[in-house]
Amino acid sequence: MNKLTIAVLFFSVCTISLRAQVKQGNYTDYHVHLQDSATVVLNDKMLKAIHQAPTKMDSLVLDADTITGRLDRAKFHSAFILSNAYLFGSPLVPVANEYDEVKKQNDWIAVQAERYPDRLKPFLSVNPLKPYALKEIQRCVNSKRFYGLKLHFANSEVNLMSKAQVKQLQKVFAIANKNHLVMLVHFRSGQKWDGLANTRILLHQLMPYAKNTKVIIAHMAGWGGYDKPMDAALGAISTYLHQNSSHHNLYLEVSAVFPLSLNEDYKPAKRKTDWDAVVALKKRVAQIGTEHIAFGTDWPLIDIEPYIGLLTQALGAATVQQILNTRVLK
Protein backbone atom coordinates (compact mmCIF):
# COMPACT_ATOMS: atom_id res chain seq x y z
CA MET A 1 0.00 0.00 0.00
CA ASN A 2 1.09 3.58 -0.67
CA LYS A 3 0.43 6.52 1.65
CA LEU A 4 -2.54 4.97 3.40
CA THR A 5 -2.26 4.30 7.15
CA ILE A 6 -5.15 2.93 9.11
CA ALA A 7 -5.37 4.37 12.62
CA VAL A 8 -6.78 2.24 15.42
CA LEU A 9 -8.44 5.28 16.97
CA PHE A 10 -10.13 6.05 13.68
CA PHE A 11 -11.45 2.49 13.61
CA SER A 12 -13.07 2.91 17.01
CA VAL A 13 -14.82 6.08 15.89
CA CYS A 14 -15.94 4.90 12.47
CA THR A 15 -16.78 1.23 13.01
CA ILE A 16 -20.48 0.59 12.50
CA SER A 17 -22.16 -2.71 13.32
CA LEU A 18 -22.35 -4.95 10.28
CA ARG A 19 -25.82 -6.10 11.28
CA ALA A 20 -27.00 -2.49 11.39
CA GLN A 21 -25.80 -1.78 7.85
CA VAL A 22 -26.29 -4.76 5.59
CA LYS A 23 -28.48 -7.75 5.13
CA GLN A 24 -26.84 -11.06 5.94
CA GLY A 25 -25.78 -12.91 2.82
CA ASN A 26 -23.28 -15.07 1.05
CA TYR A 27 -20.62 -12.33 0.91
CA THR A 28 -17.04 -12.50 -0.35
CA ASP A 29 -13.97 -10.42 0.46
CA TYR A 30 -12.29 -10.28 -2.92
CA HIS A 31 -8.90 -8.99 -1.72
CA VAL A 32 -7.17 -10.75 1.17
CA HIS A 33 -3.47 -11.32 1.93
CA LEU A 34 -2.17 -14.17 4.06
CA GLN A 35 1.51 -14.40 5.00
CA ASP A 36 3.90 -17.10 6.12
CA SER A 37 7.13 -16.60 8.07
CA ALA A 38 9.19 -16.06 4.90
CA THR A 39 6.87 -13.23 3.86
CA VAL A 40 7.17 -11.66 7.31
CA VAL A 41 10.96 -11.53 6.92
CA LEU A 42 10.75 -10.14 3.38
CA ASN A 43 8.16 -7.54 4.37
CA ASP A 44 10.55 -6.22 7.00
CA LYS A 45 13.31 -5.82 4.41
CA MET A 46 10.99 -4.13 1.93
CA LEU A 47 9.64 -1.68 4.49
CA LYS A 48 13.18 -0.74 5.49
CA ALA A 49 14.05 -0.23 1.81
CA ILE A 50 11.28 2.35 1.46
CA HIS A 51 11.96 3.84 4.91
CA GLN A 52 8.72 2.69 6.55
CA ALA A 53 8.34 1.10 9.96
CA PRO A 54 6.58 -2.30 10.19
CA THR A 55 3.27 -2.56 12.02
CA LYS A 56 2.31 -5.33 14.41
CA MET A 57 0.36 -7.07 11.63
CA ASP A 58 3.47 -7.12 9.45
CA SER A 59 5.17 -9.37 12.00
CA LEU A 60 2.39 -11.98 12.27
CA VAL A 61 1.92 -15.22 10.38
CA LEU A 62 -1.60 -15.06 8.95
CA ASP A 63 -2.96 -18.40 7.80
CA ALA A 64 -6.23 -20.03 6.78
CA ASP A 65 -7.52 -20.23 10.35
CA THR A 66 -6.88 -16.51 10.81
CA ILE A 67 -8.87 -15.52 7.76
CA THR A 68 -11.80 -17.88 8.32
CA GLY A 69 -12.09 -16.56 11.88
CA ARG A 70 -12.51 -13.00 10.66
CA LEU A 71 -14.96 -14.12 7.97
CA ASP A 72 -17.06 -15.84 10.63
CA ARG A 73 -17.09 -12.77 12.85
CA ALA A 74 -18.36 -10.60 10.00
CA LYS A 75 -20.84 -13.24 8.77
CA PHE A 76 -18.99 -13.49 5.46
CA HIS A 77 -18.71 -16.80 3.65
CA SER A 78 -15.60 -16.64 1.46
CA ALA A 79 -12.46 -14.81 0.40
CA PHE A 80 -10.02 -14.61 -2.47
CA ILE A 81 -6.63 -15.30 -0.83
CA LEU A 82 -3.63 -13.94 -2.70
CA SER A 83 -0.17 -15.45 -2.92
CA ASN A 84 2.75 -13.21 -2.00
CA ALA A 85 4.99 -14.82 -4.61
CA TYR A 86 5.13 -11.58 -6.62
CA LEU A 87 6.93 -9.93 -3.67
CA PHE A 88 9.74 -12.46 -4.00
CA GLY A 89 10.19 -11.40 -7.63
CA SER A 90 10.16 -7.68 -6.90
CA PRO A 91 13.11 -5.57 -8.08
CA LEU A 92 12.93 -3.71 -4.76
CA VAL A 93 14.68 -6.38 -2.67
CA PRO A 94 16.67 -9.17 -4.37
CA VAL A 95 15.87 -12.67 -3.07
CA ALA A 96 18.29 -15.61 -3.16
CA ASN A 97 16.98 -18.64 -5.08
CA GLU A 98 14.17 -16.42 -6.27
CA TYR A 99 12.19 -18.83 -8.41
CA ASP A 100 12.30 -21.55 -5.76
CA GLU A 101 10.92 -19.06 -3.23
CA VAL A 102 8.20 -17.99 -5.68
CA LYS A 103 7.11 -21.61 -6.07
CA LYS A 104 7.06 -22.10 -2.30
CA GLN A 105 4.79 -19.09 -1.85
CA ASN A 106 2.33 -20.23 -4.48
CA ASP A 107 2.25 -23.75 -3.07
CA TRP A 108 1.74 -22.42 0.47
CA ILE A 109 -1.34 -20.41 -0.47
CA ALA A 110 -2.79 -23.47 -2.20
CA VAL A 111 -2.29 -25.53 0.96
CA GLN A 112 -4.08 -22.88 3.00
CA ALA A 113 -7.05 -22.89 0.65
CA GLU A 114 -7.26 -26.68 0.75
CA ARG A 115 -8.07 -26.48 4.46
CA TYR A 116 -11.33 -24.64 3.66
CA PRO A 117 -11.98 -25.48 0.00
CA ASP A 118 -15.56 -24.19 -0.06
CA ARG A 119 -14.56 -20.82 1.45
CA LEU A 120 -11.05 -19.84 0.31
CA LYS A 121 -10.19 -19.31 -3.35
CA PRO A 122 -6.39 -19.35 -3.91
CA PHE A 123 -4.68 -16.99 -6.35
CA LEU A 124 -1.14 -17.70 -7.50
CA SER A 125 1.00 -14.66 -8.17
CA VAL A 126 4.13 -13.83 -10.08
CA ASN A 127 6.09 -10.85 -11.35
CA PRO A 128 4.81 -11.03 -14.94
CA LEU A 129 8.05 -9.63 -16.37
CA LYS A 130 10.27 -12.43 -15.03
CA PRO A 131 11.67 -15.04 -17.45
CA TYR A 132 9.99 -17.78 -15.40
CA ALA A 133 6.55 -16.08 -15.26
CA LEU A 134 4.79 -18.14 -17.93
CA LYS A 135 6.44 -21.34 -16.72
CA GLU A 136 5.24 -20.74 -13.17
CA ILE A 137 1.71 -19.93 -14.23
CA GLN A 138 1.59 -23.15 -16.25
CA ARG A 139 3.04 -25.15 -13.35
CA CYS A 140 0.30 -23.87 -11.09
CA VAL A 141 -2.36 -24.51 -13.74
CA ASN A 142 -1.16 -28.10 -14.11
CA SER A 143 -1.50 -28.62 -10.36
CA LYS A 144 -5.25 -27.81 -10.62
CA ARG A 145 -5.06 -26.10 -7.22
CA PHE A 146 -5.61 -22.46 -8.18
CA TYR A 147 -8.63 -20.32 -8.88
CA GLY A 148 -6.94 -17.20 -10.16
CA LEU A 149 -3.84 -15.10 -10.84
CA LYS A 150 -2.77 -11.96 -8.92
CA LEU A 151 -0.60 -9.36 -10.68
CA HIS A 152 0.86 -6.30 -8.96
CA PHE A 153 2.06 -3.77 -11.53
CA ALA A 154 3.60 -1.38 -8.99
CA ASN A 155 5.59 -3.96 -7.03
CA SER A 156 6.75 -5.59 -10.26
CA GLU A 157 7.64 -2.18 -11.78
CA VAL A 158 5.47 -2.70 -14.85
CA ASN A 159 5.62 0.09 -17.43
CA LEU A 160 2.78 -0.06 -19.93
CA MET A 161 4.54 2.55 -22.07
CA SER A 162 7.06 -0.19 -22.93
CA LYS A 163 5.97 -2.13 -26.01
CA ALA A 164 8.13 -5.08 -24.96
CA GLN A 165 6.45 -5.24 -21.55
CA VAL A 166 2.98 -4.98 -23.08
CA LYS A 167 3.85 -7.88 -25.37
CA GLN A 168 4.94 -9.96 -22.37
CA LEU A 169 1.76 -9.05 -20.48
CA GLN A 170 -0.33 -10.11 -23.47
CA LYS A 171 1.20 -13.58 -23.10
CA VAL A 172 0.40 -13.58 -19.38
CA PHE A 173 -3.20 -12.51 -20.00
CA ALA A 174 -3.51 -15.13 -22.75
CA ILE A 175 -2.35 -18.04 -20.58
CA ALA A 176 -4.70 -16.96 -17.79
CA ASN A 177 -7.52 -16.71 -20.33
CA LYS A 178 -6.80 -20.12 -21.84
CA ASN A 179 -6.94 -21.73 -18.42
CA HIS A 180 -9.87 -19.68 -17.08
CA LEU A 181 -7.89 -18.14 -14.24
CA VAL A 182 -9.71 -15.16 -12.74
CA MET A 183 -7.26 -12.25 -12.78
CA LEU A 184 -6.92 -9.73 -9.94
CA VAL A 185 -4.72 -6.86 -11.10
CA HIS A 186 -3.16 -4.10 -9.00
CA PHE A 187 -3.11 -1.80 -11.99
CA ARG A 188 -1.63 1.50 -10.84
CA SER A 189 2.13 1.39 -11.12
CA GLY A 190 3.46 4.69 -9.83
CA GLN A 191 2.90 8.09 -8.26
CA LYS A 192 3.37 9.98 -11.53
CA TRP A 193 0.93 7.77 -13.40
CA ASP A 194 -1.16 8.78 -16.40
CA GLY A 195 -4.47 7.12 -15.57
CA LEU A 196 -6.06 7.70 -18.96
CA ALA A 197 -3.09 6.56 -21.09
CA ASN A 198 -2.46 3.45 -18.99
CA THR A 199 -6.13 2.51 -18.93
CA ARG A 200 -6.40 2.77 -22.71
CA ILE A 201 -3.55 0.28 -23.02
CA LEU A 202 -5.18 -2.05 -20.49
CA LEU A 203 -8.54 -1.94 -22.24
CA HIS A 204 -7.42 -2.09 -25.85
CA GLN A 205 -4.13 -4.02 -25.76
CA LEU A 206 -4.52 -6.39 -22.79
CA MET A 207 -8.24 -7.06 -22.26
CA PRO A 208 -8.65 -8.56 -25.78
CA TYR A 209 -6.39 -11.38 -24.53
CA ALA A 210 -8.77 -12.14 -21.63
CA LYS A 211 -12.15 -12.46 -23.31
CA ASN A 212 -12.97 -15.82 -21.74
CA THR A 213 -12.13 -15.10 -18.12
CA LYS A 214 -12.85 -12.48 -15.47
CA VAL A 215 -10.54 -9.54 -14.77
CA ILE A 216 -10.83 -7.58 -11.52
CA ILE A 217 -9.01 -4.25 -11.18
CA ALA A 218 -7.92 -3.75 -7.57
CA HIS A 219 -8.42 -0.60 -5.48
CA MET A 220 -10.74 1.04 -8.04
CA ALA A 221 -7.74 1.34 -10.39
CA GLY A 222 -5.57 2.95 -7.72
CA TRP A 223 -3.38 2.01 -4.77
CA GLY A 224 -5.04 3.69 -1.82
CA GLY A 225 -7.15 6.83 -1.52
CA TYR A 226 -8.66 8.47 -4.59
CA ASP A 227 -7.14 11.10 -6.86
CA LYS A 228 -7.45 12.61 -10.33
CA PRO A 229 -5.37 9.96 -12.18
CA MET A 230 -7.69 7.28 -10.76
CA ASP A 231 -10.71 9.34 -11.72
CA ALA A 232 -9.46 9.55 -15.30
CA ALA A 233 -8.90 5.79 -15.34
CA LEU A 234 -12.43 5.10 -14.07
CA GLY A 235 -13.88 7.46 -16.66
CA ALA A 236 -12.28 5.40 -19.44
CA ILE A 237 -13.40 2.14 -17.82
CA SER A 238 -16.98 3.43 -17.52
CA THR A 239 -17.05 4.30 -21.23
CA TYR A 240 -15.60 0.91 -22.13
CA LEU A 241 -18.16 -1.01 -20.07
CA HIS A 242 -21.09 0.83 -21.59
CA GLN A 243 -19.90 0.74 -25.19
CA ASN A 244 -20.54 -2.97 -25.56
CA SER A 245 -22.51 -5.38 -23.40
CA SER A 246 -19.92 -8.08 -24.13
CA HIS A 247 -17.55 -6.39 -21.66
CA HIS A 248 -19.23 -8.32 -18.85
CA ASN A 249 -15.91 -9.82 -17.72
CA LEU A 250 -14.34 -6.65 -16.29
CA TYR A 251 -14.83 -5.70 -12.63
CA LEU A 252 -13.37 -3.31 -10.08
CA GLU A 253 -13.08 -3.79 -6.32
CA VAL A 254 -13.12 -1.16 -3.60
CA SER A 255 -10.33 -2.31 -1.27
CA ALA A 256 -8.14 0.37 0.33
CA VAL A 257 -9.88 3.33 -1.31
CA PHE A 258 -11.03 4.61 2.09
CA PRO A 259 -10.51 6.30 4.50
CA LEU A 260 -9.85 9.20 2.20
CA SER A 261 -9.48 11.53 5.18
CA LEU A 262 -6.28 9.75 6.17
CA ASN A 263 -4.73 10.08 2.72
CA GLU A 264 -2.34 13.01 2.44
CA ASP A 265 -3.65 13.86 -1.03
CA TYR A 266 -7.24 14.27 0.12
CA LYS A 267 -8.54 17.75 0.86
CA PRO A 268 -12.31 18.24 1.27
CA ALA A 269 -13.66 20.77 -1.20
CA LYS A 270 -14.36 24.26 0.14
CA ARG A 271 -16.45 25.27 -2.86
CA LYS A 272 -18.79 23.29 -5.10
CA THR A 273 -16.49 23.88 -8.05
CA ASP A 274 -13.43 22.44 -6.24
CA TRP A 275 -12.23 18.87 -6.69
CA ASP A 276 -13.61 16.60 -3.99
CA ALA A 277 -12.45 12.99 -4.03
CA VAL A 278 -15.54 11.57 -2.33
CA VAL A 279 -17.93 13.38 -4.66
CA ALA A 280 -15.90 12.34 -7.70
CA LEU A 281 -15.76 8.70 -6.65
CA LYS A 282 -19.50 8.54 -5.94
CA LYS A 283 -20.11 9.91 -9.44
CA ARG A 284 -17.87 7.24 -11.00
CA VAL A 285 -19.52 4.45 -8.99
CA ALA A 286 -22.91 5.60 -10.30
CA GLN A 287 -21.61 5.77 -13.88
CA ILE A 288 -19.96 2.35 -13.80
CA GLY A 289 -22.76 0.61 -11.94
CA THR A 290 -22.37 -1.50 -8.82
CA GLU A 291 -22.88 -4.69 -10.83
CA HIS A 292 -19.25 -4.17 -11.93
CA ILE A 293 -17.91 -3.29 -8.45
CA ALA A 294 -17.04 -5.92 -5.84
CA PHE A 295 -16.19 -5.69 -2.15
CA GLY A 296 -12.63 -6.07 -0.85
CA THR A 297 -10.61 -4.94 2.15
CA ASP A 298 -6.91 -5.57 1.36
CA TRP A 299 -6.74 -7.30 4.76
CA PRO A 300 -4.69 -7.17 6.99
CA LEU A 301 -4.69 -3.46 6.13
CA ILE A 302 -8.25 -3.18 7.43
CA ASP A 303 -10.93 -5.62 8.60
CA ILE A 304 -14.39 -6.16 7.17
CA GLU A 305 -16.65 -4.41 9.66
CA PRO A 306 -14.71 -1.15 10.01
CA TYR A 307 -14.30 -0.95 6.26
CA ILE A 308 -18.01 -1.40 5.66
CA GLY A 309 -18.50 1.45 8.12
CA LEU A 310 -16.20 3.73 6.13
CA LEU A 311 -17.80 2.77 2.82
CA THR A 312 -21.26 3.40 4.24
CA GLN A 313 -20.30 6.89 5.42
CA ALA A 314 -18.93 7.78 1.99
CA LEU A 315 -21.22 5.96 -0.45
CA GLY A 316 -24.40 5.30 1.52
CA ALA A 317 -25.89 2.07 2.85
CA ALA A 318 -27.85 1.22 -0.30
CA THR A 319 -24.78 1.43 -2.54
CA VAL A 320 -22.69 -0.61 -0.10
CA GLN A 321 -25.36 -3.31 -0.01
CA GLN A 322 -25.32 -3.49 -3.80
CA ILE A 323 -21.52 -3.80 -3.82
CA LEU A 324 -21.67 -6.58 -1.23
CA ASN A 325 -24.18 -8.39 -3.41
CA THR A 326 -21.92 -8.28 -6.50
CA ARG A 327 -20.73 -11.74 -7.54
CA VAL A 328 -17.77 -12.02 -9.87
CA LEU A 329 -18.84 -15.56 -10.67
CA LYS A 330 -22.58 -16.20 -10.54
mmCIF file of N, CA and C in Angstrom, residues 266-280:
data_model
loop_
_atom_site.group_PDB
_atom_site.id
_atom_site.type_symbol
_atom_site.label_atom_id
_atom_site.label_comp_id
_atom_site.label_asym_id
_atom_site.label_seq_id
_atom_site.Cartn_x
_atom_site.Cartn_y
_atom_site.Cartn_z
ATOM 1 N N TYR A 266 -5.828 13.919 0.060
ATOM 2 C CA TYR A 266 -7.243 14.269 0.124
ATOM 3 C C TYR A 266 -7.481 15.564 0.887
ATOM 4 N N LYS A 267 -8.146 16.499 0.232
ATOM 5 C CA LYS A 267 -8.541 17.749 0.864
ATOM 6 C C LYS A 267 -10.011 17.997 0.534
ATOM 7 N N PRO A 268 -10.887 17.992 1.538
ATOM 8 C CA PRO A 268 -12.308 18.243 1.269
ATOM 9 C C PRO A 268 -12.504 19.566 0.535
ATOM 10 N N ALA A 269 -13.426 19.568 -0.400
ATOM 11 C CA ALA A 269 -13.659 20.772 -1.200
ATOM 12 C C ALA A 269 -14.279 21.879 -0.344
ATOM 13 N N LYS A 270 -13.797 23.105 -0.553
ATOM 14 C CA LYS A 270 -14.357 24.263 0.144
ATOM 15 C C LYS A 270 -15.482 24.898 -0.670
ATOM 16 N N ARG A 271 -15.412 24.719 -1.994
ATOM 17 C CA ARG A 271 -16.454 25.267 -2.864
ATOM 18 C C ARG A 271 -16.978 24.154 -3.760
ATOM 19 N N LYS A 272 -18.186 24.321 -4.258
ATOM 20 C CA LYS A 272 -18.790 23.292 -5.101
ATOM 21 C C LYS A 272 -17.992 23.036 -6.372
ATOM 22 N N THR A 273 -17.260 24.032 -6.818
ATOM 23 C CA THR A 273 -16.488 23.881 -8.045
ATOM 24 C C THR A 273 -15.128 23.237 -7.815
ATOM 25 N N ASP A 274 -14.726 23.050 -6.550
ATOM 26 C CA ASP A 274 -13.430 22.438 -6.237
ATOM 27 C C ASP A 274 -13.501 20.921 -6.375
ATOM 28 N N TRP A 275 -12.342 20.332 -6.641
ATOM 29 C CA TRP A 275 -12.226 18.865 -6.686
ATOM 30 C C TRP A 275 -12.468 18.294 -5.306
ATOM 31 N N ASP A 276 -13.344 17.317 -5.229
ATOM 32 C CA ASP A 276 -13.612 16.603 -3.991
ATOM 33 C C ASP A 276 -13.583 15.111 -4.308
ATOM 34 N N ALA A 277 -12.666 14.396 -3.698
ATOM 35 C CA ALA A 277 -12.451 12.994 -4.030
ATOM 36 C C ALA A 277 -13.688 12.145 -3.775
ATOM 37 N N VAL A 278 -14.362 12.366 -2.656
ATOM 38 C CA VAL A 278 -15.539 11.566 -2.330
ATOM 39 C C VAL A 278 -16.653 11.800 -3.348
ATOM 40 N N VAL A 279 -16.896 13.056 -3.674
ATOM 41 C CA VAL A 279 -17.934 13.384 -4.662
ATOM 42 C C VAL A 279 -17.600 12.772 -6.017
ATOM 43 N N ALA A 280 -16.321 12.882 -6.407
ATOM 44 C CA ALA A 280 -15.900 12.344 -7.699
ATOM 45 C C ALA A 280 -16.045 10.828 -7.753
#
